[in-house]
Amino acid sequence: MAANSELAGDIEGEYGGNRVQPFATPKQEQRLMDEEKKQNPSTWKKILGFEDIFSVKVWRASMAELLGTAVLVFALDTIVISSIQTDTKTPNLVMSTLVAIIITILLIATFPISGGHINPLVSFAAALTGITSFTRAAIYILAQCVGGIFGALALEAVVTKKIAHNFSLGGCTLNVVVPGPDGPVEIGLGTRQALWLEIICSFVFLFASVWMAFDSRQAKALGRVTVCIVIGTVLGLLVFVSTTVTAQKGYAGAGLNPARCLGPALVRGGHLWDRHWVFWAGPAIACVAFALYTKLIPSQNLHTIK
């Protein structure tokens, strides 16, 4: 086939123009259209990808997302609790460094199996930018949420009730209630400020790191391990920035992973549900903004995985 196409190109070049195509009958045109449809499925069919529901491969890959997210929640929430408990003057620096390390390790472990999403933020962005189908993304997000619950349950099983209560099981919080001179006092961050932090940090996370994994050219040039290290490092830096720029007790920093926030909220409940929607709305808005950004890039400069 390649030889034939090259030959056709030579003939066209020799005569300085395109060859005249023979007239096709209506039946021939219909047959050609049917063949083209078979070879090139409709755009919506590709985008939605309903066939992934019945794909054993996709469901097996989602198991890596489930286990990866479970380990992530267990490890990250443990890091949050231990960092706050330490006597160091910069617990947020310790926490962000450990977050970068554990994220890198888990990405390297899950990338060969499922692509290493372990985060609804990444899966939703992948669907909006055409990297994966919406059905596969939905299956991944479901697995990630279940994994987040399992991780929170595992952590609650190994810590004391006092630690689980005092540190909100390491979950995502905007505010906490603490004893005050005149009774309980609520301290934390305002909804508007927290939402903006979630949107900005999520967009920076996608723009500065995840896009390298989406871009086949950069991913191949840098290598899998390097890309995972960059993603882990950027995420750790964003955790540090979000906790430092506010310096507000009661605010646990940008969630940057709705599944991680959902697990402790379902297991512990209480104030963890207070404005929990922020940890979902912020990343969702950031994903839409990031998808719009990718659409503005000239097609000749876009090197996404097809």
Short mmCIF file of N, CA, C and O in Angstrom, two decimals, residues 186-258:
data_model
loop_
_atom_site.label_atom_id
_atom_site.label_comp_id
_atom_site.label_asym_id
_atom_site.label_seq_id
_atom_site.Cartn_x
_atom_site.Cartn_y
_atom_site.Cartn_z
N GLU A 186 -15.06 28.48 65.73
CA GLU A 186 -14.77 27.93 64.40
C GLU A 186 -13.68 28.76 63.72
O GLU A 186 -13.79 29.97 63.61
N ILE A 187 -12.61 28.09 63.32
CA ILE A 187 -11.52 28.77 62.62
C ILE A 187 -11.30 28.10 61.27
O ILE A 187 -11.54 26.90 61.11
N GLY A 188 -10.85 28.85 60.30
CA GLY A 188 -10.62 28.27 58.98
C GLY A 188 -10.56 29.33 57.91
O GLY A 188 -10.22 30.48 58.17
N LEU A 189 -10.92 28.93 56.69
CA LEU A 189 -10.81 29.79 55.52
C LEU A 189 -12.18 30.03 54.92
O LEU A 189 -13.05 29.16 54.97
N GLY A 190 -12.37 31.20 54.33
CA GLY A 190 -13.63 31.54 53.69
C GLY A 190 -13.86 30.72 52.43
O GLY A 190 -12.91 30.27 51.78
N THR A 191 -15.11 30.54 52.06
CA THR A 191 -15.47 29.72 50.90
C THR A 191 -14.89 30.29 49.60
O THR A 191 -14.33 29.54 48.79
N ARG A 192 -15.04 31.59 49.39
CA ARG A 192 -14.56 32.19 48.14
C ARG A 192 -13.05 32.03 47.98
O ARG A 192 -12.56 31.65 46.91
N GLN A 193 -12.31 32.29 49.04
CA GLN A 193 -10.86 32.17 48.98
C GLN A 193 -10.43 30.73 48.74
O GLN A 193 -9.53 30.45 47.94
N ALA A 194 -11.09 29.79 49.43
CA ALA A 194 -10.76 28.37 49.27
C ALA A 194 -11.07 27.88 47.86
O ALA A 194 -10.30 27.10 47.28
N LEU A 195 -12.20 28.35 47.29
CA LEU A 195 -12.57 27.93 45.94
C LEU A 195 -11.56 28.44 44.92
O LEU A 195 -11.15 27.70 44.01
N TRP A 196 -11.15 29.69 45.05
CA TRP A 196 -10.16 30.25 44.13
C TRP A 196 -8.82 29.51 44.24
O TRP A 196 -8.17 29.25 43.23
N LEU A 197 -8.42 29.19 45.46
CA LEU A 197 -7.18 28.43 45.64
C LEU A 197 -7.27 27.06 44.97
O LEU A 197 -6.32 26.60 44.33
N GLU A 198 -8.43 26.43 45.10
CA GLU A 198 -8.63 25.11 44.50
C GLU A 198 -8.57 25.20 42.97
O GLU A 198 -7.96 24.35 42.31
N ILE A 199 -9.20 26.21 42.41
CA ILE A 199 -9.21 26.39 40.96
C ILE A 199 -7.80 26.68 40.44
O ILE A 199 -7.32 26.05 39.49
N ILE A 200 -7.14 27.65 41.06
CA ILE A 200 -5.81 28.07 40.60
C ILE A 200 -4.79 26.94 40.73
O ILE A 200 -4.04 26.63 39.78
N CYS A 201 -4.75 26.30 41.89
CA CYS A 201 -3.78 25.23 42.12
C CYS A 201 -4.05 24.04 41.20
O CYS A 201 -3.11 23.40 40.69
N SER A 202 -5.32 23.72 40.97
CA SER A 202 -5.66 22.60 40.08
C SER A 202 -5.24 22.90 38.65
O SER A 202 -4.71 22.03 37.95
N PHE A 203 -5.46 24.14 38.21
CA PHE A 203 -5.08 24.51 36.84
C PHE A 203 -3.56 24.48 36.68
O PHE A 203 -3.04 23.97 35.67
N VAL A 204 -2.84 25.00 37.67
CA VAL A 204 -1.38 24.98 37.61
C VAL A 204 -0.87 23.54 37.58
O VAL A 204 0.08 23.21 36.86
N PHE A 205 -1.51 22.68 38.36
CA PHE A 205 -1.13 21.26 38.39
C PHE A 205 -1.25 20.63 37.00
O PHE A 205 -0.35 19.93 36.53
N LEU A 206 -2.36 20.91 36.32
CA LEU A 206 -2.58 20.38 34.97
C LEU A 206 -1.62 21.00 33.97
O LEU A 206 -1.02 20.31 33.14
N PHE A 207 -1.47 22.31 34.04
CA PHE A 207 -0.67 23.05 33.06
C PHE A 207 0.83 22.75 33.20
O PHE A 207 1.53 22.60 32.19
N ALA A 208 1.33 22.67 34.42
CA ALA A 208 2.77 22.58 34.64
C ALA A 208 3.30 21.16 34.75
O ALA A 208 4.51 20.96 34.73
N SER A 209 2.42 20.18 34.88
CA SER A 209 2.94 18.82 35.05
C SER A 209 2.16 17.76 34.29
O SER A 209 2.73 17.01 33.49
N VAL A 210 0.86 17.68 34.50
CA VAL A 210 0.07 16.61 33.88
C VAL A 210 0.10 16.71 32.36
O VAL A 210 0.09 15.69 31.66
N TRP A 211 0.19 17.94 31.82
CA TRP A 211 0.22 18.11 30.38
C TRP A 211 1.43 17.41 29.76
O TRP A 211 1.40 17.01 28.60
N MET A 212 2.50 17.25 30.52
CA MET A 212 3.68 16.53 30.02
C MET A 212 3.34 15.06 29.76
O MET A 212 3.85 14.46 28.82
N ALA A 213 2.50 14.50 30.61
CA ALA A 213 2.10 13.10 30.42
C ALA A 213 1.11 12.98 29.26
O ALA A 213 1.10 11.97 28.56
N PHE A 214 0.27 14.01 29.05
CA PHE A 214 -0.68 14.00 27.95
C PHE A 214 0.02 14.21 26.60
O PHE A 214 -0.47 13.75 25.57
N ASP A 215 1.12 14.93 26.59
CA ASP A 215 1.84 15.26 25.37
C ASP A 215 2.79 14.11 25.04
O ASP A 215 3.80 13.90 25.71
N SER A 216 2.48 13.37 24.00
CA SER A 216 3.27 12.19 23.64
C SER A 216 4.71 12.55 23.32
O SER A 216 5.64 11.78 23.59
N ARG A 217 4.93 13.73 22.72
CA ARG A 217 6.28 14.14 22.37
C ARG A 217 7.14 14.36 23.61
O ARG A 217 8.25 13.84 23.73
N GLN A 218 6.61 15.11 24.59
CA GLN A 218 7.36 15.38 25.81
C GLN A 218 7.53 14.12 26.66
O GLN A 218 8.60 13.88 27.24
N ALA A 219 6.46 13.31 26.74
CA ALA A 219 6.53 12.10 27.55
C ALA A 219 7.62 11.15 27.04
O ALA A 219 8.35 10.53 27.81
N LYS A 220 7.74 11.06 25.72
CA LYS A 220 8.74 10.18 25.13
C LYS A 220 10.14 10.75 25.33
O LYS A 220 11.09 10.02 25.63
N ALA A 221 10.28 12.07 25.17
CA ALA A 221 11.60 12.70 25.29
C ALA A 221 12.11 12.68 26.73
O ALA A 221 13.29 12.41 26.97
N LEU A 222 11.24 12.93 27.68
CA LEU A 222 11.65 13.00 29.08
C LEU A 222 11.74 11.62 29.73
O LEU A 222 12.57 11.40 30.61
N GLY A 223 10.87 10.71 29.32
CA GLY A 223 10.85 9.39 29.94
C GLY A 223 9.80 9.32 31.03
O GLY A 223 9.47 10.32 31.67
N ARG A 224 9.27 8.11 31.25
CA ARG A 224 8.18 7.91 32.20
C ARG A 224 8.55 8.34 33.61
O ARG A 224 7.80 9.05 34.28
N VAL A 225 9.72 7.93 34.08
CA VAL A 225 10.12 8.22 35.46
C VAL A 225 10.26 9.72 35.67
O VAL A 225 9.80 10.27 36.68
N THR A 226 10.88 10.41 34.71
CA THR A 226 11.06 11.85 34.84
C THR A 226 9.73 12.58 34.90
O THR A 226 9.54 13.50 35.71
N VAL A 227 8.79 12.17 34.05
CA VAL A 227 7.46 12.79 34.05
C VAL A 227 6.77 12.58 35.41
O VAL A 227 6.18 13.50 35.96
N CYS A 228 6.88 11.38 35.96
CA CYS A 228 6.28 11.09 37.26
C CYS A 228 6.91 11.93 38.37
O CYS A 228 6.22 12.41 39.27
N ILE A 229 8.22 12.12 38.28
CA ILE A 229 8.92 12.95 39.28
C ILE A 229 8.46 14.40 39.19
O ILE A 229 8.22 15.06 40.21
N VAL A 230 8.30 14.90 37.96
CA VAL A 230 7.85 16.28 37.77
C VAL A 230 6.44 16.46 38.33
O VAL A 230 6.16 17.44 39.04
N ILE A 231 5.55 15.51 38.05
CA ILE A 231 4.18 15.61 38.55
C ILE A 231 4.16 15.59 40.08
O ILE A 231 3.48 16.40 40.72
N GLY A 232 4.91 14.67 40.68
CA GLY A 232 4.97 14.59 42.13
C GLY A 232 5.54 15.86 42.75
O GLY A 232 5.04 16.36 43.76
N THR A 233 6.59 16.40 42.13
CA THR A 233 7.22 17.62 42.65
C THR A 233 6.28 18.81 42.57
O THR A 233 6.16 19.59 43.53
N VAL A 234 5.61 18.98 41.44
CA VAL A 234 4.68 20.10 41.27
C VAL A 234 3.54 20.00 42.28
O VAL A 234 3.14 21.01 42.88
N LEU A 235 3.02 18.79 42.48
CA LEU A 235 1.93 18.62 43.43
C LEU A 235 2.39 18.96 44.85
O LEU A 235 1.68 19.62 45.61
N GLY A 236 3.61 18.51 45.21
CA GLY A 236 4.15 18.84 46.52
C GLY A 236 4.32 20.33 46.71
O GLY A 236 4.01 20.89 47.77
N LEU A 237 4.79 21.02 45.67
CA LEU A 237 4.96 22.47 45.74
C LEU A 237 3.63 23.19 45.90
O LEU A 237 3.52 24.18 46.64
N LEU A 238 2.60 22.70 45.22
CA LEU A 238 1.28 23.33 45.32
C LEU A 238 0.68 23.14 46.71
O LEU A 238 -0.01 24.03 47.22
N VAL A 239 0.93 21.98 47.31
CA VAL A 239 0.49 21.76 48.70
C VAL A 239 1.18 22.77 49.62
O VAL A 239 0.55 23.37 50.50
N PHE A 240 2.48 22.95 49.41
CA PHE A 240 3.24 23.91 50.22
C PHE A 240 2.72 25.33 50.03
O PHE A 240 2.52 26.07 50.98
N VAL A 241 2.50 25.71 48.77
CA VAL A 241 2.03 27.06 48.47
C VAL A 241 0.66 27.33 49.07
O VAL A 241 0.42 28.37 49.69
N SER A 242 -0.26 26.38 48.91
CA SER A 242 -1.64 26.59 49.38
C SER A 242 -1.73 26.68 50.90
O SER A 242 -2.59 27.37 51.43
N THR A 243 -0.84 25.97 51.59
CA THR A 243 -0.86 26.02 53.06
C THR A 243 -0.06 27.20 53.60
O THR A 243 -0.31 27.67 54.70
N THR A 244 0.89 27.68 52.80
CA THR A 244 1.74 28.79 53.26
C THR A 244 1.10 30.14 52.98
O THR A 244 1.14 31.05 53.81
N VAL A 245 0.50 30.28 51.80
CA VAL A 245 -0.06 31.58 51.41
C VAL A 245 -1.24 31.97 52.30
O VAL A 245 -1.51 33.16 52.49
N THR A 246 -1.94 30.99 52.87
CA THR A 246 -3.06 31.30 53.75
C THR A 246 -2.62 31.36 55.20
O THR A 246 -3.09 32.21 55.96
N ALA A 247 -1.75 30.42 55.60
CA ALA A 247 -1.27 30.35 57.00
C ALA A 247 -2.44 30.40 57.97
O ALA A 247 -2.39 31.06 59.00
N GLN A 248 -3.48 29.68 57.62
CA GLN A 248 -4.71 29.71 58.41
C GLN A 248 -4.97 28.36 59.04
O GLN A 248 -5.10 27.35 58.34
N LYS A 249 -4.99 28.30 60.35
CA LYS A 249 -5.28 27.05 61.05
C LYS A 249 -6.72 26.63 60.76
O LYS A 249 -7.61 27.47 60.68
N GLY A 250 -6.91 25.35 60.61
CA GLY A 250 -8.23 24.83 60.28
C GLY A 250 -8.38 24.53 58.80
O GLY A 250 -9.21 23.72 58.41
N TYR A 251 -7.56 25.19 57.97
CA TYR A 251 -7.56 24.94 56.53
C TYR A 251 -6.44 23.97 56.20
O TYR A 251 -5.27 24.24 56.48
N ALA A 252 -6.79 22.83 55.60
CA ALA A 252 -5.81 21.77 55.35
C ALA A 252 -5.06 21.95 54.04
O ALA A 252 -4.27 21.10 53.67
N GLY A 253 -5.32 23.03 53.31
CA GLY A 253 -4.65 23.25 52.03
C GLY A 253 -5.51 22.77 50.88
O GLY A 253 -6.55 22.11 51.07
N ALA A 254 -5.07 23.08 49.66
CA ALA A 254 -5.82 22.66 48.48
C ALA A 254 -5.89 21.14 48.40
O ALA A 254 -4.89 20.46 48.59
N GLY A 255 -7.09 20.63 48.15
CA GLY A 255 -7.27 19.18 48.10
C GLY A 255 -6.61 18.56 46.88
O GLY A 255 -5.90 17.57 46.97
N LEU A 256 -6.85 19.17 45.70
CA LEU A 256 -6.25 18.74 44.43
C LEU A 256 -6.55 17.29 44.07
O LEU A 256 -5.94 16.75 43.15
N ASN A 257 -7.45 16.67 44.79
CA ASN A 257 -7.85 15.29 44.50
C ASN A 257 -9.18 15.02 45.20
O ASN A 257 -9.20 14.68 46.40
N PRO A 258 -10.30 15.16 44.50
CA PRO A 258 -11.61 14.98 45.13
C PRO A 258 -11.79 13.61 45.79
O PRO A 258 -12.47 13.51 46.81
#
